[in-house]
Coordinates of C-alpha atoms in Angstrom, one line a residue:
M1 CA 53.2 109.5 85.7
R2 CA 54.8 111.6 83.5
V3 CA 54.7 114.7 86.3
A4 CA 56.0 112.2 88.9
S5 CA 59.2 111.7 87.2
V6 CA 60.1 115.1 86.4
R7 CA 59.5 115.8 89.9
R8 CA 61.1 112.8 91.4
R9 CA 64.6 113.8 88.2
R10 CA 64.1 117.4 90.7
A11 CA 64.7 116.1 93.9
W12 CA 67.0 115.0 93.3
S13 CA 69.5 116.9 91.6
G14 CA 67.9 119.4 93.7
T15 CA 69.4 116.6 97.0
V16 CA 72.2 116.5 95.6
L17 CA 73.6 119.7 94.0
R18 CA 72.9 121.1 98.2
S19 CA 74.9 117.9 99.5
R20 CA 77.7 118.8 101.5
L21 CA 79.5 116.2 100.1
T22 CA 78.9 116.9 96.5
R23 CA 80.4 120.8 97.1
R24 CA 83.2 119.1 99.0
I25 CA 84.5 116.4 95.6
L26 CA 83.6 119.7 93.2
A27 CA 86.1 120.9 95.4
V28 CA 89.0 118.7 95.3
N29 CA 88.8 117.1 91.8
L30 CA 88.5 121.5 90.2
L31 CA 91.4 122.3 92.2
A32 CA 94.1 120.3 90.8
P33 CA 92.8 121.9 87.1
I34 CA 91.5 125.0 88.3
L35 CA 96.0 125.4 89.3
L36 CA 97.3 123.3 86.1
V37 CA 96.4 125.9 84.7
A38 CA 96.5 128.6 86.8
G39 CA 100.1 127.9 85.8
M40 CA 100.0 126.9 81.7
L41 CA 98.6 130.6 81.9
Y42 CA 101.0 132.5 83.7
L43 CA 102.9 133.2 80.0
D44 CA 105.4 136.0 81.8
D45 CA 108.1 132.9 79.3
Y46 CA 106.6 132.7 76.6
R47 CA 106.6 136.3 76.7
E48 CA 110.3 136.3 76.5
T49 CA 110.6 134.9 74.0
L50 CA 107.6 137.2 71.5
T51 CA 110.2 139.2 72.6
H52 CA 113.2 138.6 71.9
A53 CA 112.5 136.8 68.8
R54 CA 110.5 139.7 67.8
L55 CA 113.7 141.9 68.4
Q56 CA 115.7 139.7 66.4
A57 CA 112.9 140.8 63.5
L58 CA 113.5 144.3 64.3
R59 CA 117.8 143.9 63.6
T60 CA 116.5 142.3 60.8
E61 CA 114.0 144.9 59.2
A62 CA 116.9 147.5 60.2
D63 CA 119.1 145.7 58.9
L64 CA 116.8 145.4 55.7
I65 CA 116.1 149.4 55.8
A66 CA 119.5 150.7 56.9
A67 CA 121.4 149.0 53.3
A68 CA 119.0 150.5 51.5
V69 CA 119.5 153.6 52.8
A70 CA 122.6 153.3 52.4
E71 CA 122.6 152.6 48.4
G72 CA 120.1 155.0 47.6
S73 CA 121.0 158.0 49.5
L74 CA 124.1 158.5 49.8
T75 CA 125.6 162.1 47.9
F76 CA 129.5 163.1 47.6
E77 CA 129.0 166.7 49.1
V78 CA 131.2 169.6 48.0
H79 CA 133.2 172.0 49.2
P80 CA 131.3 175.6 48.7
E81 CA 134.9 177.7 48.4
T82 CA 136.8 174.9 47.0
R83 CA 134.6 173.4 44.8
S84 CA 136.0 169.7 45.4
L85 CA 135.3 166.4 47.6
V86 CA 135.0 166.1 51.0
P87 CA 136.0 163.0 52.1
G88 CA 133.4 160.7 53.0
H89 CA 129.4 160.6 51.9
V90 CA 126.1 162.7 53.6
I91 CA 122.8 161.5 53.5
T92 CA 120.5 162.6 51.3
P93 CA 116.6 163.9 53.0
E94 CA 115.0 164.2 50.4
L95 CA 115.6 160.4 49.2
A96 CA 117.3 158.9 52.9
G97 CA 113.0 160.0 53.7
Q98 CA 111.2 157.7 50.9
I99 CA 113.6 154.3 51.6
V100 CA 112.1 154.7 55.3
R101 CA 108.7 155.6 54.7
R102 CA 108.5 153.3 52.6
L103 CA 110.4 150.3 53.9
S104 CA 109.5 150.7 57.3
D105 CA 105.4 150.9 55.8
L106 CA 106.2 147.4 54.3
A107 CA 107.8 146.4 57.7
G108 CA 105.0 148.1 60.3
V109 CA 107.5 149.7 62.1
R110 CA 108.9 153.3 63.0
A111 CA 112.6 153.8 62.1
R112 CA 113.9 157.0 62.6
L113 CA 117.1 158.3 60.3
F114 CA 119.5 160.1 62.3
G115 CA 122.8 161.5 60.0
L116 CA 126.3 161.1 61.9
S117 CA 125.8 164.2 63.5
G118 CA 122.4 162.7 65.6
D119 CA 120.0 164.8 64.1
L120 CA 117.2 163.7 63.0
V121 CA 117.3 163.2 59.0
A122 CA 114.6 161.1 58.6
D123 CA 110.2 159.7 60.2
S124 CA 108.1 157.5 59.0
R125 CA 106.1 159.1 61.0
R126 CA 107.0 161.9 59.1
G127 CA 105.9 163.6 55.3
V128 CA 105.4 166.3 53.9
A129 CA 103.2 168.6 56.0
G130 CA 104.8 167.0 59.4
Q131 CA 104.3 163.6 61.5
F132 CA 101.4 161.7 61.1
Q133 CA 100.9 157.7 61.9
I134 CA 99.9 154.5 60.3
S135 CA 98.4 151.8 61.8
T136 CA 96.5 149.1 59.5
L137 CA 93.3 148.5 60.5
P138 CA 92.1 144.5 60.3
P139 CA 89.3 144.3 58.1
L140 CA 85.6 144.4 59.7
P141 CA 84.0 140.3 61.0
E142 CA 81.3 138.5 60.2
P143 CA 78.7 140.1 62.8
D144 CA 78.5 136.8 65.3
P145 CA 77.4 138.2 68.6
V146 CA 77.8 134.4 70.9
G147 CA 81.6 134.3 69.3
D148 CA 81.6 138.4 70.1
W149 CA 80.6 137.4 73.5
F150 CA 82.7 134.4 74.4
D151 CA 85.5 136.8 72.9
D152 CA 85.5 139.5 74.9
A153 CA 84.6 137.3 77.9
M154 CA 87.8 136.3 77.4
A155 CA 89.7 139.1 77.2
A156 CA 88.6 140.2 80.3
V157 CA 89.7 136.6 81.6
S158 CA 92.9 137.4 80.4
G159 CA 93.0 141.0 82.1
A160 CA 92.7 140.1 85.7
L161 CA 94.8 137.4 85.6
D162 CA 97.5 139.6 83.4
R163 CA 96.4 142.1 86.2
A164 CA 97.0 138.9 89.3
Y165 CA 99.9 137.5 88.3
R166 CA 101.5 141.3 88.7
F167 CA 100.6 141.5 91.8
V168 CA 100.9 138.3 92.8
L169 CA 104.5 138.6 90.9
P170 CA 105.3 142.3 90.2
R171 CA 107.3 142.5 86.5
P172 CA 110.2 144.1 86.4
E173 CA 110.3 148.4 86.0
L174 CA 110.8 149.5 81.8
P175 CA 112.0 152.5 81.6
P176 CA 110.0 155.6 80.6
Y177 CA 109.6 156.1 77.0
Q178 CA 108.0 159.8 76.0
E179 CA 107.6 161.0 73.1
I180 CA 110.3 163.9 71.8
P181 CA 109.0 166.2 69.1
N182 CA 112.4 167.2 67.8
P183 CA 114.5 164.1 68.7
V184 CA 117.9 164.0 68.1
A185 CA 120.7 160.6 68.5
T186 CA 121.9 161.3 71.8
D187 CA 118.3 161.5 73.2
Y188 CA 118.2 157.1 73.1
A189 CA 120.8 155.0 74.1
E190 CA 120.6 153.0 71.5
A191 CA 121.2 154.9 68.6
R192 CA 124.6 156.3 69.9
A193 CA 125.6 153.3 70.8
A194 CA 124.8 152.2 66.3
L195 CA 126.1 156.1 65.5
A196 CA 129.9 154.5 68.0
G197 CA 129.8 151.7 65.4
Q198 CA 128.1 149.3 67.3
A199 CA 126.3 146.5 64.9
M200 CA 123.6 145.8 67.7
A201 CA 121.6 147.6 70.1
D202 CA 117.8 147.4 71.6
A203 CA 116.0 149.0 74.2
V204 CA 112.7 148.1 75.2
R205 CA 111.0 150.8 77.2
R206 CA 107.3 151.6 78.7
D207 CA 104.8 153.9 76.7
V208 CA 103.7 156.7 79.3
N209 CA 100.7 157.1 77.2
S210 CA 99.9 153.7 76.5
D211 CA 101.5 152.4 79.4
R212 CA 102.3 149.8 76.1
V213 CA 105.8 148.3 75.2
I214 CA 107.9 149.7 73.1
L215 CA 111.1 147.1 71.3
S216 CA 113.8 149.3 68.9
V217 CA 116.5 148.4 68.3
A218 CA 119.5 150.3 65.8
V219 CA 122.3 149.8 63.6
P220 CA 124.7 152.2 62.2
V221 CA 124.0 153.5 58.4
Q222 CA 127.5 152.2 56.4
Y223 CA 128.7 153.1 52.9
F224 CA 131.5 150.4 52.8
K225 CA 132.6 150.5 56.2
Q226 CA 132.3 154.3 56.9
V227 CA 129.2 154.9 59.5
V228 CA 126.9 158.0 58.0
G229 CA 123.6 157.4 60.1
A230 CA 122.5 155.5 62.7
L231 CA 118.9 153.6 62.1
M232 CA 116.8 153.3 65.0
V233 CA 113.7 150.9 64.3
S234 CA 111.0 150.8 66.8
S235 CA 107.4 148.7 67.2
D236 CA 105.4 148.5 69.7
D237 CA 103.8 144.9 71.9
T238 CA 100.8 144.4 69.8
T239 CA 101.4 141.8 68.1
I240 CA 103.0 139.7 71.5
E241 CA 99.7 140.5 73.5
N242 CA 97.9 138.9 70.7
D243 CA 100.0 136.3 70.4
V244 CA 99.7 135.5 74.2
L245 CA 96.1 136.4 74.6
A246 CA 95.6 133.9 72.0
L247 CA 97.1 131.2 73.9
R248 CA 95.8 132.0 76.7
L249 CA 91.9 132.2 74.7
A250 CA 93.3 128.8 73.6
I251 CA 93.5 127.5 76.7
L252 CA 91.0 128.9 78.8
E253 CA 88.6 127.4 75.4
I254 CA 90.1 123.8 76.6
F255 CA 89.6 124.7 80.1
V256 CA 86.4 125.6 80.4
A257 CA 85.8 122.8 77.8
I258 CA 87.5 120.5 80.8
L259 CA 85.9 122.2 83.7
A260 CA 82.5 121.6 81.9
L261 CA 83.1 118.1 81.9
T262 CA 84.6 117.7 85.3
V263 CA 81.2 119.2 86.9
L264 CA 79.3 116.9 85.1
L265 CA 81.8 113.9 85.8
S266 CA 81.6 115.2 89.5
L267 CA 77.7 115.3 90.0
Y268 CA 77.4 112.2 88.7
L269 CA 80.0 110.5 91.0
S270 CA 78.2 112.7 93.9
G271 CA 74.2 111.1 92.4
T272 CA 76.0 107.8 92.8
L273 CA 76.9 108.1 96.5
V274 CA 74.7 111.2 98.0
R275 CA 70.6 109.2 96.7
P276 CA 71.7 106.3 98.2
L277 CA 73.1 107.3 101.0
I278 CA 70.3 110.1 101.1
R279 CA 68.3 106.6 100.9
L280 CA 69.9 104.7 103.2
A281 CA 69.3 106.8 106.0
A282 CA 65.7 107.8 106.0
A283 CA 64.9 104.3 105.7
T284 CA 67.4 103.9 108.8
E285 CA 65.8 106.6 109.9
R286 CA 62.1 105.1 109.3
V287 CA 63.3 102.6 111.5
R288 CA 64.6 104.5 114.6
H289 CA 60.6 105.6 114.6
A290 CA 59.5 102.1 114.7
R291 CA 57.6 103.0 111.0
G292 CA 59.5 99.7 108.7
D293 CA 62.2 97.0 109.2
H294 CA 65.0 95.8 107.7
R295 CA 62.9 94.7 104.7
D296 CA 62.9 98.6 104.2
I297 CA 65.9 99.6 103.2
P298 CA 67.3 99.8 100.4
D299 CA 69.8 96.6 99.4
F300 CA 72.7 97.8 97.6
S301 CA 74.9 95.0 97.7
G302 CA 74.9 94.7 93.7
R303 CA 76.7 97.7 93.4
R304 CA 80.2 95.9 94.3
D305 CA 81.2 98.3 96.1
E306 CA 81.6 100.4 100.0
V307 CA 77.8 101.7 99.2
G308 CA 76.8 98.0 98.7
E309 CA 78.7 96.9 101.9
L310 CA 76.9 99.7 103.6
S311 CA 73.7 98.5 102.8
A312 CA 74.0 95.0 103.0
A313 CA 75.7 96.2 106.6
L314 CA 73.2 98.0 108.0
I315 CA 70.4 95.5 106.2
E316 CA 72.3 93.2 108.6
M317 CA 72.3 95.4 111.7
T318 CA 68.2 96.1 111.7
A319 CA 67.6 92.3 110.7
A320 CA 69.6 91.1 114.2
L321 CA 67.8 94.3 115.9
S322 CA 64.4 93.1 114.5
A323 CA 65.1 89.5 115.8
R324 CA 66.6 90.8 119.1
M325 CA 63.0 92.7 120.2
G326 CA 61.6 90.0 118.6
A327 CA 63.0 87.5 120.9
I328 CA 62.7 90.2 123.4
E329 CA 59.5 90.0 123.3
Q330 CA 59.1 86.5 122.7
F331 CA 61.3 85.8 126.8
A332 CA 59.0 88.3 128.0
A333 CA 56.1 86.4 126.8
D334 CA 58.0 83.2 128.0
V335 CA 58.3 85.6 131.4
A336 CA 54.3 85.6 131.9
H337 CA 53.6 83.2 131.2
E338 CA 56.1 80.5 133.6
I339 CA 55.3 83.3 136.1
K340 CA 52.0 82.6 135.9
N341 CA 52.1 79.4 135.8
P342 CA 52.8 79.8 140.2
L343 CA 51.1 82.6 140.6
T344 CA 48.0 80.1 139.8
S345 CA 48.7 77.8 141.9
L346 CA 50.1 80.2 145.2
R347 CA 46.8 82.1 144.1
S348 CA 44.8 78.7 144.6
A349 CA 46.6 77.1 148.1
V350 CA 46.1 80.5 149.4
E351 CA 42.3 80.6 148.9
T352 CA 41.7 77.2 150.5
V353 CA 43.8 77.1 153.5
S354 CA 42.0 80.0 154.5
R355 CA 38.6 77.4 154.1
V356 CA 40.2 74.5 155.6
T357 CA 40.2 73.7 159.1
D358 CA 42.2 70.3 158.8
P359 CA 45.5 70.4 160.3
D360 CA 47.5 68.0 157.9
Q361 CA 44.9 69.5 155.0
Q362 CA 47.0 73.0 156.5
R363 CA 50.5 72.1 156.5
R364 CA 50.7 70.0 153.0
L365 CA 48.8 73.6 151.1
M366 CA 51.0 75.3 153.5
S367 CA 54.0 73.3 151.4
V368 CA 52.7 74.1 148.2
I369 CA 52.5 77.3 148.6
L370 CA 56.2 77.4 150.4
D371 CA 57.6 75.5 147.1
D372 CA 55.6 77.9 145.0
V373 CA 57.2 80.8 146.6
E374 CA 60.7 78.8 145.9
R375 CA 59.4 78.5 142.4
L376 CA 59.4 82.2 142.2
N377 CA 62.0 83.4 143.5
R378 CA 64.4 80.6 141.4
L379 CA 62.3 81.6 138.6
I380 CA 62.7 85.5 138.8
S381 CA 67.5 84.0 139.6
D382 CA 67.1 82.3 136.7
I383 CA 65.0 85.7 134.9
S384 CA 67.3 88.3 136.2
D385 CA 70.4 86.0 135.4
A386 CA 69.0 85.4 131.8
S387 CA 68.3 90.0 130.9
R388 CA 71.7 90.6 132.1
L389 CA 73.3 88.1 129.8
D390 CA 73.9 89.6 126.8
A391 CA 74.5 92.5 127.7
E392 CA 77.8 91.3 130.2
L393 CA 78.4 88.8 127.1
S394 CA 78.9 92.3 124.8
R395 CA 81.1 94.4 126.5
A396 CA 83.4 91.7 128.6
Q397 CA 87.0 91.1 127.5
A398 CA 88.2 87.9 126.3
E399 CA 91.0 86.5 128.0
P400 CA 93.0 83.2 128.1
V401 CA 91.1 80.3 129.1
D402 CA 93.0 77.3 130.2
L403 CA 90.6 74.2 130.2
D404 CA 92.4 71.7 131.0
R405 CA 92.5 73.2 133.9
L406 CA 88.9 74.4 134.7
L407 CA 87.1 71.7 133.6
G408 CA 89.4 69.7 136.6
A409 CA 88.2 72.0 138.8
I410 CA 84.8 71.4 137.8
A411 CA 85.4 67.7 137.7
D412 CA 86.7 67.4 141.1
V413 CA 83.6 70.0 142.7
H414 CA 81.2 67.6 140.9
T415 CA 82.8 64.4 141.5
T416 CA 81.0 64.7 144.9
T417 CA 77.8 65.6 144.3
G418 CA 77.9 62.4 141.5
A419 CA 78.6 60.2 144.6
Q420 CA 75.8 61.0 146.8
H421 CA 73.4 59.8 143.5
D422 CA 75.8 56.7 143.7
V423 CA 77.3 58.9 139.8
T424 CA 80.6 58.2 138.8
V425 CA 82.5 61.4 137.4
R426 CA 85.2 61.0 135.5
Y427 CA 87.2 63.4 133.8
D428 CA 90.0 62.3 130.6
G429 CA 92.0 65.7 129.6
P430 CA 94.2 66.4 126.7
E431 CA 96.2 63.0 125.3
D432 CA 99.4 65.3 124.6
Q433 CA 98.9 66.7 128.0
K434 CA 99.4 70.1 126.8
P435 CA 97.9 72.7 127.7
L436 CA 94.8 73.4 125.7
I437 CA 93.8 77.1 125.8
V438 CA 91.1 79.4 124.0
Q439 CA 89.3 83.0 124.1
G440 CA 86.9 83.4 127.1
M441 CA 85.2 84.1 130.2
D442 CA 86.4 81.9 132.7
S443 CA 83.4 82.3 135.0
R444 CA 80.6 81.6 131.8
L445 CA 82.4 78.8 130.7
G446 CA 82.0 77.5 134.4
Q447 CA 78.7 78.6 134.7
V448 CA 78.3 76.0 130.8
F449 CA 80.0 72.5 131.9
Q450 CA 78.5 72.3 135.8
N451 CA 75.6 72.5 134.2
L452 CA 76.1 70.5 131.3
L453 CA 77.1 67.8 134.2
T454 CA 74.9 69.1 137.1
N455 CA 71.9 67.6 134.4
A456 CA 74.0 64.6 133.6
I457 CA 74.9 63.7 137.5
S458 CA 70.7 64.4 137.4
F459 CA 69.9 61.8 134.3
S460 CA 72.3 59.0 135.8
P461 CA 71.1 56.4 137.2
E462 CA 72.4 54.7 140.8
G463 CA 75.9 53.8 139.6
G464 CA 75.8 55.2 136.2
T465 CA 79.0 56.7 134.7
V466 CA 79.6 60.6 133.4
T467 CA 82.4 61.3 131.5
L468 CA 84.1 64.8 130.9
R469 CA 85.8 64.4 127.6
V470 CA 87.9 67.2 126.3
R471 CA 90.1 67.4 122.9
R472 CA 91.8 68.7 120.6
D473 CA 90.1 68.4 116.8
R474 CA 92.8 70.8 114.9
T475 CA 92.2 74.8 115.7
Y476 CA 89.4 73.9 118.0
A477 CA 88.4 72.7 121.8
V478 CA 85.8 69.4 121.6
V479 CA 84.4 69.0 125.0
T480 CA 82.5 66.3 125.4
V481 CA 79.7 65.2 128.7
D482 CA 78.8 61.9 128.3
D483 CA 75.6 60.3 131.0
D484 CA 74.0 56.2 131.5
G485 CA 70.6 57.5 131.5
P486 CA 67.5 57.3 129.1
G487 CA 68.8 59.9 126.3
L488 CA 67.3 62.4 124.4
P489 CA 63.5 62.5 123.8
A490 CA 62.8 62.3 119.7
G491 CA 63.2 65.4 117.6
K492 CA 64.1 67.2 121.2
E493 CA 67.8 67.4 120.0
T494 CA 67.2 71.0 119.0
A495 CA 64.0 72.4 121.0
I496 CA 65.8 71.4 124.5
F497 CA 68.0 74.5 124.0
N498 CA 64.2 76.7 124.0
R499 CA 64.0 79.0 127.0
F500 CA 61.7 76.9 129.5
Y501 CA 62.0 73.7 128.3
S502 CA 62.9 71.1 131.4
E503 CA 62.6 67.4 130.4
R504 CA 63.1 66.1 133.9
P505 CA 63.7 62.3 135.2
K506 CA 61.1 60.4 136.1
G507 CA 60.4 60.7 140.7
E508 CA 62.3 64.5 140.0
K509 CA 60.2 67.1 142.5
F510 CA 58.3 69.4 139.8
G511 CA 59.6 72.9 139.8
T512 CA 62.8 72.6 141.1
H513 CA 63.9 73.6 137.0
S514 CA 63.4 77.3 135.4
G515 CA 63.9 75.7 132.4
L516 CA 66.6 78.3 131.1
G517 CA 70.0 76.5 132.0
L518 CA 70.8 74.8 128.8
S519 CA 69.4 78.5 126.8
I520 CA 71.7 80.4 128.8
S521 CA 74.4 77.3 128.0
K522 CA 74.0 77.9 124.9
Q523 CA 74.2 81.5 124.3
I524 CA 77.0 81.6 126.3
V525 CA 78.9 79.0 123.7
D526 CA 77.2 81.2 120.3
S527 CA 79.5 84.2 121.7
H528 CA 82.4 83.0 122.2
R529 CA 82.3 81.8 118.6
G530 CA 81.5 78.3 119.5
M531 CA 78.8 76.0 118.9
I532 CA 77.3 72.6 121.3
R533 CA 74.8 70.7 120.7
A534 CA 73.1 67.6 121.6
E535 CA 72.1 63.6 120.8
T536 CA 71.5 60.4 122.1
R537 CA 74.5 58.1 122.3
T538 CA 73.0 54.7 120.9
D539 CA 74.6 50.1 120.7
D540 CA 75.3 48.6 117.3
D541 CA 71.6 47.5 118.2
G542 CA 70.6 51.3 118.5
N543 CA 69.0 51.2 122.4
P544 CA 69.7 54.5 123.3
L545 CA 73.0 54.3 125.7
G546 CA 73.2 57.6 127.2
A547 CA 73.1 62.0 125.9
R548 CA 76.4 63.3 124.9
F549 CA 76.7 67.1 124.8
T550 CA 79.4 68.5 122.4
V551 CA 80.9 71.4 122.7
I552 CA 82.8 73.2 120.6
L553 CA 85.0 76.4 121.1
P554 CA 87.8 77.9 118.9
A555 CA 91.1 77.3 120.8
G556 CA 94.6 78.8 120.0
P557 CA 97.5 76.6 118.3
G558 CA 99.1 74.4 120.4

């Protein structure tokens, strides 16, 4: 039992994952969050904001270092010949170098000090032994293979996104930066501006060797508003890129969680749709191959959604199909039975006539043979009409039918027929004299009322009256046919509409009716979304007054 359950779960999951509907649901549900995250991960504006903030921070650090240099490393210059003081101040390289290296190390930046002549006085990367670079390494993290793998993967994704964004939306080209062994102030535009007295000048360049972005700010070194040099502070964009990466990692982590939740919910939604649809399709396929019936269709009507409606519709459709198949089988059996009776009689008469020599008996047998042949011909015609009726009614287009005019014409035609049987046919039209319109086929509706009138005339005694009446009952047209005959056999009010049911007046010649007339009439009325019923009219004492057939059809507004 447990193994079977596991197999069913595996089969279900495999079917759901292979479903085209599942793939479409996933594609639709994932498109929106992917596009949203792609837009959020485009952080160039955020990078620009961080760059501007970093330049402001560099300016603050440059101002502090420049102020320290101005206060701690300036001396008066003595004229070598006159031994007198030269107006102005000069920067002492040794003192300035110590201040620049110490403060830039604390700030984590590179600082270069240029004298008033533009020569390099101090560089935080130059010491007694020459130029060097100090990089503070982060502490070694605790070993975490899973976390390291995830961080590396997210960093790789971030880098790939950055390259994709650069390809789609290229950034403006930055001026190149290259390290100069013995730089002077004129090599850097911001340093020249600072020596000229500009309060602050900055520049953003790209290192040609490391492809890193270099941010630099230059401020004048002043003592009592006298410019004695220029201080240029620079830093790469490592901090900025780390901040961008951290934000991207946070967004990606949230996105991965949302993505996983979206996939799970999509698979759940797909499963609730795909699995019942597959079961419905399989059951329908079994019914199509005659290996099941409507009871094999899964019933999902309790879901109260479109799948439930589809399930209910399929159950109703297959039930109707099964009922139709049963009706066809019953019809075929009834036809075989009805045809077999005249054939048996015909065979007996043919076999007998060959052995009879009396002319009178031969004539009677030939009359029986002709009656049976006529009965077969009439039966086959009625069967053919009944078999074509379903297809004709399903294909026909409903048209407006003036019921008053149709019934009046039929009553006029049957007035002559009734007179031949000494029966009076009377027609009562609508009381308000307004047209009574129904939607349907006038020829088939006429067939119904002709059949009812013919039956009523045949059952009415000599001197009797057949009344055809029509009236409006709100949104329905009600047609009644009353006769003065013996009424209906007790308990047969419904059975008379069955195929091949025949109940004829006494004295009528046998075999003149096929028993399909009322069945065809009911079929036509049902196809017009109406109803037909029969009853026996009685007086106050319960004595039969005759039969009444009532036809109710939907009618248009009066």
